Coordinates of C-alpha atoms in Angstrom, one line a residue:
M1 CA -50.5 34.4 137.6
N2 CA -51.7 33.2 141.1
Q3 CA -53.8 34.2 143.9
T4 CA -50.9 35.3 145.7
Q5 CA -49.3 37.0 143.4
D6 CA -52.4 38.9 142.7
N7 CA -53.1 39.9 146.3
A8 CA -49.2 41.0 146.5
L9 CA -50.3 43.5 143.7
K10 CA -52.9 44.8 145.2
Q11 CA -51.1 45.4 148.4
R12 CA -48.3 47.2 146.8
L13 CA -50.8 49.5 145.1
I14 CA -52.7 50.3 147.9
Q15 CA -49.9 51.0 150.1
Q16 CA -47.9 53.1 147.0
A17 CA -51.4 55.2 147.3
R18 CA -51.5 55.4 151.3
Q19 CA -48.1 57.2 150.9
R20 CA -49.3 59.5 148.3
K21 CA -52.0 60.8 150.3
Q22 CA -49.7 60.9 153.3
H23 CA -47.3 63.2 150.7
N24 CA -50.1 64.9 149.5
Q25 CA -51.7 66.1 153.1
Q26 CA -48.0 67.0 154.1
Q27 CA -47.2 69.1 151.6
G28 CA -50.4 71.3 152.5
S29 CA -53.4 73.2 150.8
P30 CA -52.5 75.9 147.4
A31 CA -52.0 79.2 148.5
T32 CA -54.7 81.3 149.5
S33 CA -55.6 84.6 148.8
A34 CA -53.3 85.9 152.2
S35 CA -50.1 84.4 150.4
R36 CA -50.4 84.7 146.5
T37 CA -46.6 84.8 146.3
A38 CA -46.2 81.6 147.7
A39 CA -45.4 78.6 145.5
I40 CA -47.8 76.6 144.1
D41 CA -47.3 73.1 144.7
E42 CA -46.1 71.1 142.2
R43 CA -49.3 68.9 141.9
F44 CA -51.4 71.3 140.2
T45 CA -48.4 72.6 137.7
R46 CA -46.5 69.1 136.6
F47 CA -48.9 66.9 134.3
D48 CA -46.2 63.9 135.7
R49 CA -48.2 64.5 139.4
Q50 CA -51.7 64.6 137.8
P51 CA -53.9 61.2 138.7
G52 CA -54.3 60.1 135.6
Y53 CA -50.5 59.9 134.6
Q54 CA -50.1 58.1 138.2
Q55 CA -52.5 55.6 137.7
L56 CA -51.1 54.7 134.1
T57 CA -47.5 54.6 136.0
L58 CA -48.9 52.0 138.5
M59 CA -50.2 50.1 136.1
R60 CA -47.2 50.0 134.0
E61 CA -45.6 48.8 136.8
G62 CA -47.8 46.5 138.2
G63 CA -47.3 44.5 134.6
E64 CA -43.8 45.1 134.5
Q65 CA -43.3 43.2 137.3
F66 CA -45.6 39.9 136.9
G67 CA -44.1 40.0 133.1
V68 CA -47.6 41.5 131.6
R69 CA -47.8 43.0 128.7
N70 CA -50.1 46.0 127.9
P71 CA -52.8 44.2 126.4
F72 CA -54.3 48.1 125.0
F73 CA -53.5 49.7 121.4
R74 CA -52.0 46.4 120.0
V75 CA -51.6 47.2 116.5
H76 CA -53.6 45.7 114.0
E77 CA -51.6 45.3 110.5
G78 CA -55.1 44.7 108.4
N79 CA -58.3 44.3 108.5
A80 CA -59.9 42.9 111.6
G81 CA -62.6 40.0 111.5
A82 CA -62.7 36.8 112.9
T83 CA -59.1 36.4 113.1
T84 CA -56.2 39.7 113.0
V85 CA -52.8 39.9 112.4
I86 CA -50.7 41.8 115.1
D87 CA -46.8 41.8 115.4
D88 CA -46.8 39.8 111.9
R89 CA -48.9 36.8 113.6
E90 CA -52.1 35.9 112.4
C91 CA -54.4 35.5 116.1
I92 CA -57.9 34.6 116.4
N93 CA -59.4 38.3 116.8
F94 CA -62.5 38.4 119.1
A95 CA -61.6 42.3 119.9
S96 CA -63.7 43.6 117.2
Y97 CA -67.2 44.8 116.6
N98 CA -67.2 43.1 112.8
Y99 CA -70.2 41.3 113.8
L100 CA -71.2 40.6 110.3
G101 CA -68.4 40.6 108.5
F102 CA -68.7 43.8 106.6
S103 CA -65.6 45.8 107.3
G104 CA -63.6 44.4 104.5
H105 CA -66.8 42.9 102.3
P106 CA -65.8 43.5 98.9
A107 CA -69.0 45.6 97.9
V108 CA -68.3 47.8 101.1
N109 CA -64.8 48.6 100.3
Q110 CA -66.2 49.6 96.7
A111 CA -68.5 51.9 97.6
G112 CA -65.8 53.6 99.6
V113 CA -63.8 54.0 96.9
E114 CA -66.2 55.3 94.5
A115 CA -67.5 57.6 97.3
L116 CA -64.0 58.9 97.9
E117 CA -62.7 59.4 94.6
R118 CA -66.1 61.2 93.6
Y119 CA -66.0 63.6 96.8
G120 CA -62.6 63.6 98.2
S121 CA -61.3 62.6 101.6
S122 CA -63.3 64.9 103.3
V123 CA -66.6 67.0 102.9
S124 CA -64.4 70.0 104.2
A125 CA -66.8 71.9 106.1
S126 CA -70.4 71.6 108.5
R127 CA -72.7 69.9 106.9
A128 CA -75.0 73.1 107.5
V129 CA -72.7 75.1 105.4
S130 CA -71.3 73.5 102.7
G131 CA -70.4 70.1 103.7
E132 CA -73.9 68.5 102.6
R133 CA -73.1 65.8 100.0
P134 CA -75.5 63.6 98.3
I135 CA -74.6 60.3 100.3
H136 CA -75.6 62.0 103.4
H137 CA -79.3 61.8 102.4
E138 CA -79.0 58.1 100.8
L139 CA -78.0 56.8 104.6
E140 CA -80.7 58.5 106.6
I141 CA -83.4 57.8 104.1
A142 CA -82.6 54.1 104.3
L143 CA -82.3 54.1 108.1
A144 CA -85.5 55.9 108.5
E145 CA -86.8 53.4 106.3
T146 CA -85.2 50.2 108.2
Y147 CA -86.6 51.8 111.5
E148 CA -90.1 52.6 110.0
V149 CA -89.8 56.3 111.2
E150 CA -90.2 59.9 109.6
D151 CA -86.3 61.0 109.7
A152 CA -82.9 60.1 110.6
V153 CA -79.7 62.4 111.2
V154 CA -76.5 60.8 111.0
F155 CA -73.1 62.6 113.0
V156 CA -69.5 62.4 112.5
S157 CA -69.4 60.0 115.7
G158 CA -71.2 57.8 117.9
H159 CA -69.7 59.2 121.0
A160 CA -70.6 62.8 120.3
T161 CA -74.3 61.2 119.0
N162 CA -75.2 60.9 122.2
V163 CA -73.5 63.4 124.1
S164 CA -74.8 66.4 121.7
T165 CA -78.6 64.4 121.6
L166 CA -79.2 64.4 124.9
G167 CA -77.1 67.5 126.0
Y168 CA -79.1 69.5 123.2
L169 CA -82.6 68.0 124.0
L170 CA -82.8 68.3 128.1
G171 CA -82.4 71.1 130.2
P172 CA -82.3 71.7 134.1
R173 CA -85.8 71.5 134.7
D174 CA -85.7 67.8 133.0
L175 CA -84.9 64.3 134.4
I176 CA -83.0 61.8 132.7
L177 CA -83.3 58.1 134.1
H178 CA -80.9 55.8 133.0
D179 CA -79.8 51.9 133.5
E180 CA -76.9 51.9 135.9
Y181 CA -75.0 50.1 133.3
I182 CA -75.6 52.7 130.4
H183 CA -72.6 54.2 128.1
N184 CA -70.5 56.6 128.8
S185 CA -71.6 58.9 126.1
S186 CA -74.8 59.0 127.7
L187 CA -73.7 60.1 131.2
V188 CA -71.5 62.9 129.8
G189 CA -74.4 64.2 127.6
A190 CA -76.7 64.1 130.3
Q191 CA -74.2 65.9 132.2
L192 CA -74.0 68.4 130.0
S193 CA -78.0 69.2 129.6
G194 CA -77.9 70.0 133.2
A195 CA -80.8 67.9 133.8
R196 CA -81.2 65.9 137.3
R197 CA -79.7 62.4 136.9
M198 CA -80.6 59.0 138.3
S199 CA -79.8 55.4 137.3
F200 CA -82.1 52.7 138.4
A201 CA -80.8 49.1 139.0
H202 CA -79.5 47.3 135.9
N203 CA -82.5 45.6 133.6
D204 CA -84.9 46.5 136.2
P205 CA -88.2 47.8 135.2
Q206 CA -89.4 48.0 138.7
A207 CA -86.9 50.3 140.1
L208 CA -87.8 52.4 137.2
D209 CA -91.3 52.7 138.2
A210 CA -90.5 53.6 141.6
L211 CA -88.2 56.5 140.5
L212 CA -90.8 57.6 138.0
S213 CA -93.9 57.3 140.7
R214 CA -92.0 59.5 143.2
H215 CA -90.4 62.0 140.9
R216 CA -91.9 62.2 137.5
H217 CA -94.2 65.2 139.3
Q218 CA -91.4 66.9 140.2
F219 CA -90.0 67.7 136.7
E220 CA -90.9 68.8 133.2
R221 CA -89.5 66.6 130.7
V222 CA -88.3 63.0 131.5
L223 CA -86.2 61.0 129.3
I224 CA -85.3 57.1 130.2
V225 CA -82.4 55.7 128.5
I226 CA -81.7 52.0 128.2
E227 CA -79.7 50.4 125.2
G228 CA -81.0 47.4 123.4
L229 CA -77.9 44.9 124.0
Y230 CA -75.3 46.1 126.8
S231 CA -71.7 45.6 125.2
M232 CA -70.4 44.6 129.0
D233 CA -72.5 42.1 129.9
G234 CA -74.3 40.9 126.0
D235 CA -77.9 41.3 127.7
A236 CA -81.0 42.7 126.8
P237 CA -84.1 44.3 128.4
D238 CA -87.7 43.8 127.7
L239 CA -88.8 46.7 125.9
A240 CA -92.4 45.7 125.8
R241 CA -92.1 46.6 129.6
F242 CA -90.4 49.9 129.4
V243 CA -92.4 51.0 126.6
E244 CA -95.7 50.4 129.5
L245 CA -93.3 52.2 131.8
K246 CA -92.8 55.5 129.7
Q247 CA -96.0 55.8 128.3
R248 CA -97.9 56.0 132.0
H249 CA -95.9 58.1 133.0
Q250 CA -95.6 60.1 130.3
S251 CA -91.8 60.6 129.5
W252 CA -89.5 60.0 125.9
L253 CA -87.9 56.3 126.0
M254 CA -84.5 56.0 124.5
V255 CA -82.9 53.1 123.0
D256 CA -79.1 53.1 122.4
E257 CA -78.7 50.0 119.5
A258 CA -74.8 50.7 119.1
H259 CA -74.5 47.2 119.7
S260 CA -77.7 45.4 119.0
F261 CA -79.0 46.9 115.4
G262 CA -77.5 44.2 113.1
V263 CA -77.4 41.5 115.7
M264 CA -80.6 41.2 117.6
G265 CA -84.1 39.6 116.0
E266 CA -84.2 37.4 112.2
R267 CA -83.8 40.4 110.3
G268 CA -80.9 42.1 112.5
L269 CA -83.7 44.7 112.8
G270 CA -82.2 45.3 116.9
L271 CA -83.9 45.5 120.2
R272 CA -87.7 46.0 118.6
E273 CA -87.4 42.7 116.5
H274 CA -85.9 40.7 119.4
C275 CA -89.0 42.0 121.3
N276 CA -91.8 42.1 118.9
V277 CA -92.5 46.1 119.7
P278 CA -93.2 48.7 117.1
S279 CA -90.7 51.1 116.2
R280 CA -93.7 53.9 116.8
E281 CA -93.6 52.8 120.7
V282 CA -89.7 54.4 121.2
D283 CA -89.1 57.7 120.9
I284 CA -85.7 58.1 120.1
W285 CA -83.8 55.9 118.2
M286 CA -79.9 55.8 118.3
G287 CA -77.2 53.7 117.0
T288 CA -73.7 53.5 115.5
L289 CA -72.1 52.8 112.3
S290 CA -69.1 51.4 113.5
K291 CA -70.3 47.5 114.4
S292 CA -72.3 45.9 112.2
L293 CA -72.5 48.5 109.7
A294 CA -68.3 49.1 108.8
G295 CA -68.5 52.8 109.1
C296 CA -68.0 55.4 111.9
G297 CA -70.0 57.7 113.6
G298 CA -73.4 57.5 114.8
Y299 CA -77.2 58.3 114.0
I300 CA -80.7 59.4 115.8
A301 CA -83.9 58.0 114.0
G302 CA -87.2 59.0 114.8
C303 CA -90.2 61.3 114.0
R304 CA -89.3 64.3 111.8
A305 CA -90.1 67.0 114.6
L306 CA -87.4 65.2 116.9
V307 CA -84.6 64.8 113.9
E308 CA -84.7 68.3 111.9
P309 CA -83.8 70.8 115.3
L310 CA -80.9 68.2 116.2
R311 CA -79.6 69.4 112.1
H312 CA -80.2 73.0 112.9
F313 CA -79.5 73.2 116.5
A314 CA -77.0 70.3 118.2
P315 CA -73.7 71.0 119.0
G316 CA -72.3 68.1 117.6
F317 CA -73.8 67.8 114.3
L318 CA -73.8 72.1 113.6
Y319 CA -70.6 72.7 114.6
S320 CA -68.7 69.5 113.1
V321 CA -67.4 68.6 110.0
G322 CA -69.9 66.1 108.1
M323 CA -69.0 62.6 107.4
P324 CA -66.8 61.9 105.1
A325 CA -68.7 60.8 101.9
Q326 CA -66.9 57.2 102.0
V327 CA -67.3 56.0 105.6
A328 CA -71.4 56.8 104.6
A329 CA -71.2 55.2 101.5
S330 CA -69.8 51.9 102.9
S331 CA -72.5 52.2 105.6
L332 CA -74.9 52.4 103.2
A333 CA -73.7 49.5 101.3
A334 CA -73.4 47.5 104.4
L335 CA -76.8 48.0 105.4
R336 CA -78.3 47.1 101.7
L337 CA -75.8 43.9 102.0
M338 CA -77.8 43.2 105.8
Q339 CA -80.8 42.8 104.0
Q340 CA -79.0 40.8 100.7
E341 CA -77.2 38.5 102.6
P342 CA -79.0 37.3 105.4
E343 CA -77.1 33.9 106.2
R344 CA -74.1 35.5 107.7
L345 CA -76.9 37.3 110.8
A346 CA -77.8 33.4 111.0
S347 CA -74.2 32.3 111.3
L348 CA -74.0 35.1 113.8
H349 CA -76.6 33.6 116.0
R350 CA -75.0 30.1 115.9
I351 CA -71.9 31.0 116.6
S352 CA -72.5 33.2 119.3
H353 CA -74.9 30.6 120.9
Y354 CA -72.2 28.2 120.3
F355 CA -69.8 29.8 122.0
L356 CA -72.1 30.7 124.8
Q357 CA -72.9 27.1 125.7
Q358 CA -69.2 25.9 125.4
A359 CA -68.3 28.1 127.7
R360 CA -70.9 27.6 130.2
H361 CA -70.2 23.8 129.8
K362 CA -66.7 24.3 130.8
G363 CA -68.0 26.1 134.2
L364 CA -66.8 29.4 132.8
D365 CA -68.8 32.5 134.2
T366 CA -70.7 34.4 131.3
G367 CA -72.9 36.6 133.5
A368 CA -76.2 37.4 132.0
S369 CA -75.4 37.2 128.5
I370 CA -78.1 35.9 126.1
G371 CA -75.6 34.9 123.3
L372 CA -75.7 37.3 120.5
A373 CA -72.3 38.3 119.4
V374 CA -71.0 39.4 123.1
V375 CA -70.2 37.1 125.7
P376 CA -67.7 38.2 128.8
V377 CA -66.2 35.5 131.0
I378 CA -65.6 36.8 134.1
I379 CA -62.6 36.6 136.3
G380 CA -63.4 38.3 139.3
S381 CA -60.0 40.3 139.4
S382 CA -58.1 43.0 137.6
V383 CA -55.2 41.4 137.4
R384 CA -55.9 38.1 136.5
A385 CA -57.9 39.4 133.7
A386 CA -54.8 41.0 132.3
G387 CA -52.8 38.2 132.9
L388 CA -55.2 35.6 131.1
S389 CA -55.2 38.4 128.4
D390 CA -51.6 38.2 127.8
A391 CA -51.7 34.1 127.9
L392 CA -54.2 33.8 125.1
F393 CA -52.6 36.5 123.2
K394 CA -49.2 34.6 123.8
R395 CA -51.0 31.6 121.9
G396 CA -52.2 33.6 119.5
I397 CA -56.0 34.6 120.6
N398 CA -56.6 38.4 121.0
V399 CA -58.9 39.3 123.5
Q400 CA -59.6 41.8 125.8
P401 CA -59.7 42.6 129.4
I402 CA -62.3 44.8 131.2
L403 CA -60.8 46.4 134.1
H404 CA -61.8 48.5 137.2
P405 CA -63.1 51.0 137.2
A406 CA -64.8 50.4 133.8
V407 CA -66.6 47.6 135.6
P408 CA -66.7 46.9 139.4
E409 CA -63.6 44.8 140.6
K410 CA -65.5 41.1 141.4
S411 CA -66.6 41.8 137.9
A412 CA -63.1 41.9 135.9
R413 CA -63.5 40.2 133.0
L414 CA -62.3 38.6 129.4
R415 CA -65.1 40.5 126.6
F416 CA -65.6 38.2 123.6
F417 CA -66.5 39.8 120.6
L418 CA -68.3 36.9 117.9
S419 CA -67.9 37.6 114.3
C420 CA -70.2 35.6 111.6
E421 CA -66.8 34.3 110.1
H422 CA -66.1 32.4 113.4
T423 CA -65.8 28.6 113.2
E424 CA -66.4 26.2 115.9
A425 CA -63.0 24.7 115.7
Q426 CA -61.7 28.5 116.8
I427 CA -64.3 28.7 119.6
D428 CA -63.2 24.9 120.7
E429 CA -59.7 26.3 120.5
T430 CA -60.1 29.3 122.4
L431 CA -62.1 27.6 125.1
A432 CA -59.6 25.1 125.7
V433 CA -56.1 27.6 125.8
L434 CA -58.3 29.6 128.2
T435 CA -59.8 26.7 130.5
E436 CA -56.2 26.0 130.7
A437 CA -54.4 29.4 131.5
M438 CA -57.1 29.5 134.2

């Protein structure tokens, strides 16, 4: 897709938005108390008039106009690792979190099968009432030991882990300070808590220090939330600097390790190992089981006084069905294999660095990525990013575009997730096809 086509589509979308706005203004405001019997504008009664549906319609029309197929909801017909099968065709795959290749590993599969046969397909209740199974405790003990903390608790959803933990821990008299690129789950949790929320510039301890100096004394509890490895950019914070700030300003520090655990450090222990910071220096460790640990759900690890109340009072744990036993068993098996098969992590580091070096050598904009599992190629246009994703897919390469509003329009990109099972030949082929398409 050339620049002229790109601009033409943008102008069309802008014109359509202006027309909708003009139409809405002509329709007037909804019925007031003085005219309650008047007909309600169908903008407020029909789902096909809602902004979300209108936006999807525009996106589909734009894709059809330029012959770009929808890059989302592609159906994978088997396990997705370095390769996958879509539409009966094997593709090189850069769109899965299977960093260490444990999803599909025989031992991980077998652990899930055995738990399924023993406990059934569902624990059929909240763990607080009758959904508790031994495998839950085994997984939580293993996670706490890995993080070298007192306790851990697993939630059935990674997104709900942040929502429920932040929503429970903080209140209206508190302050949440978070990196401007923090995940949606933390934003929703902050909103649920009712706490005051402020963002600071990405990976900028000085900006955080200024906010703490200005506002810390106005609030009771203050929580700083950062990520171990940012999944849009593939970069990481200076953990020691953030620890120093939280200590000096008497605040809590929470690290979301969704993408960093199992990826960073010589043993895959995450940001603390990468930065050589003791685990006890961080108050709340959060992570997910759906990436390196080949399962689904999330966890909180820390001191017992943090974890125990979450088990009894956090809504996303207390009122949700417990994690299926086969999921917990598979993640526990993956956690143990991570320690038994360190060559997988070494391969992930090697191939990630190779991708980053080769992409930069070809003049591609990889932003601030440090070359660990996540490497973006910044395109600068949502339309072009979607077009390039489609062009690569036609050549047997599956990579997802990240479009506005998920990122600023000028930062629209292709996002490559690397696996320990990718080969240099696959990387070379992918980058050759990408540079040709661009």
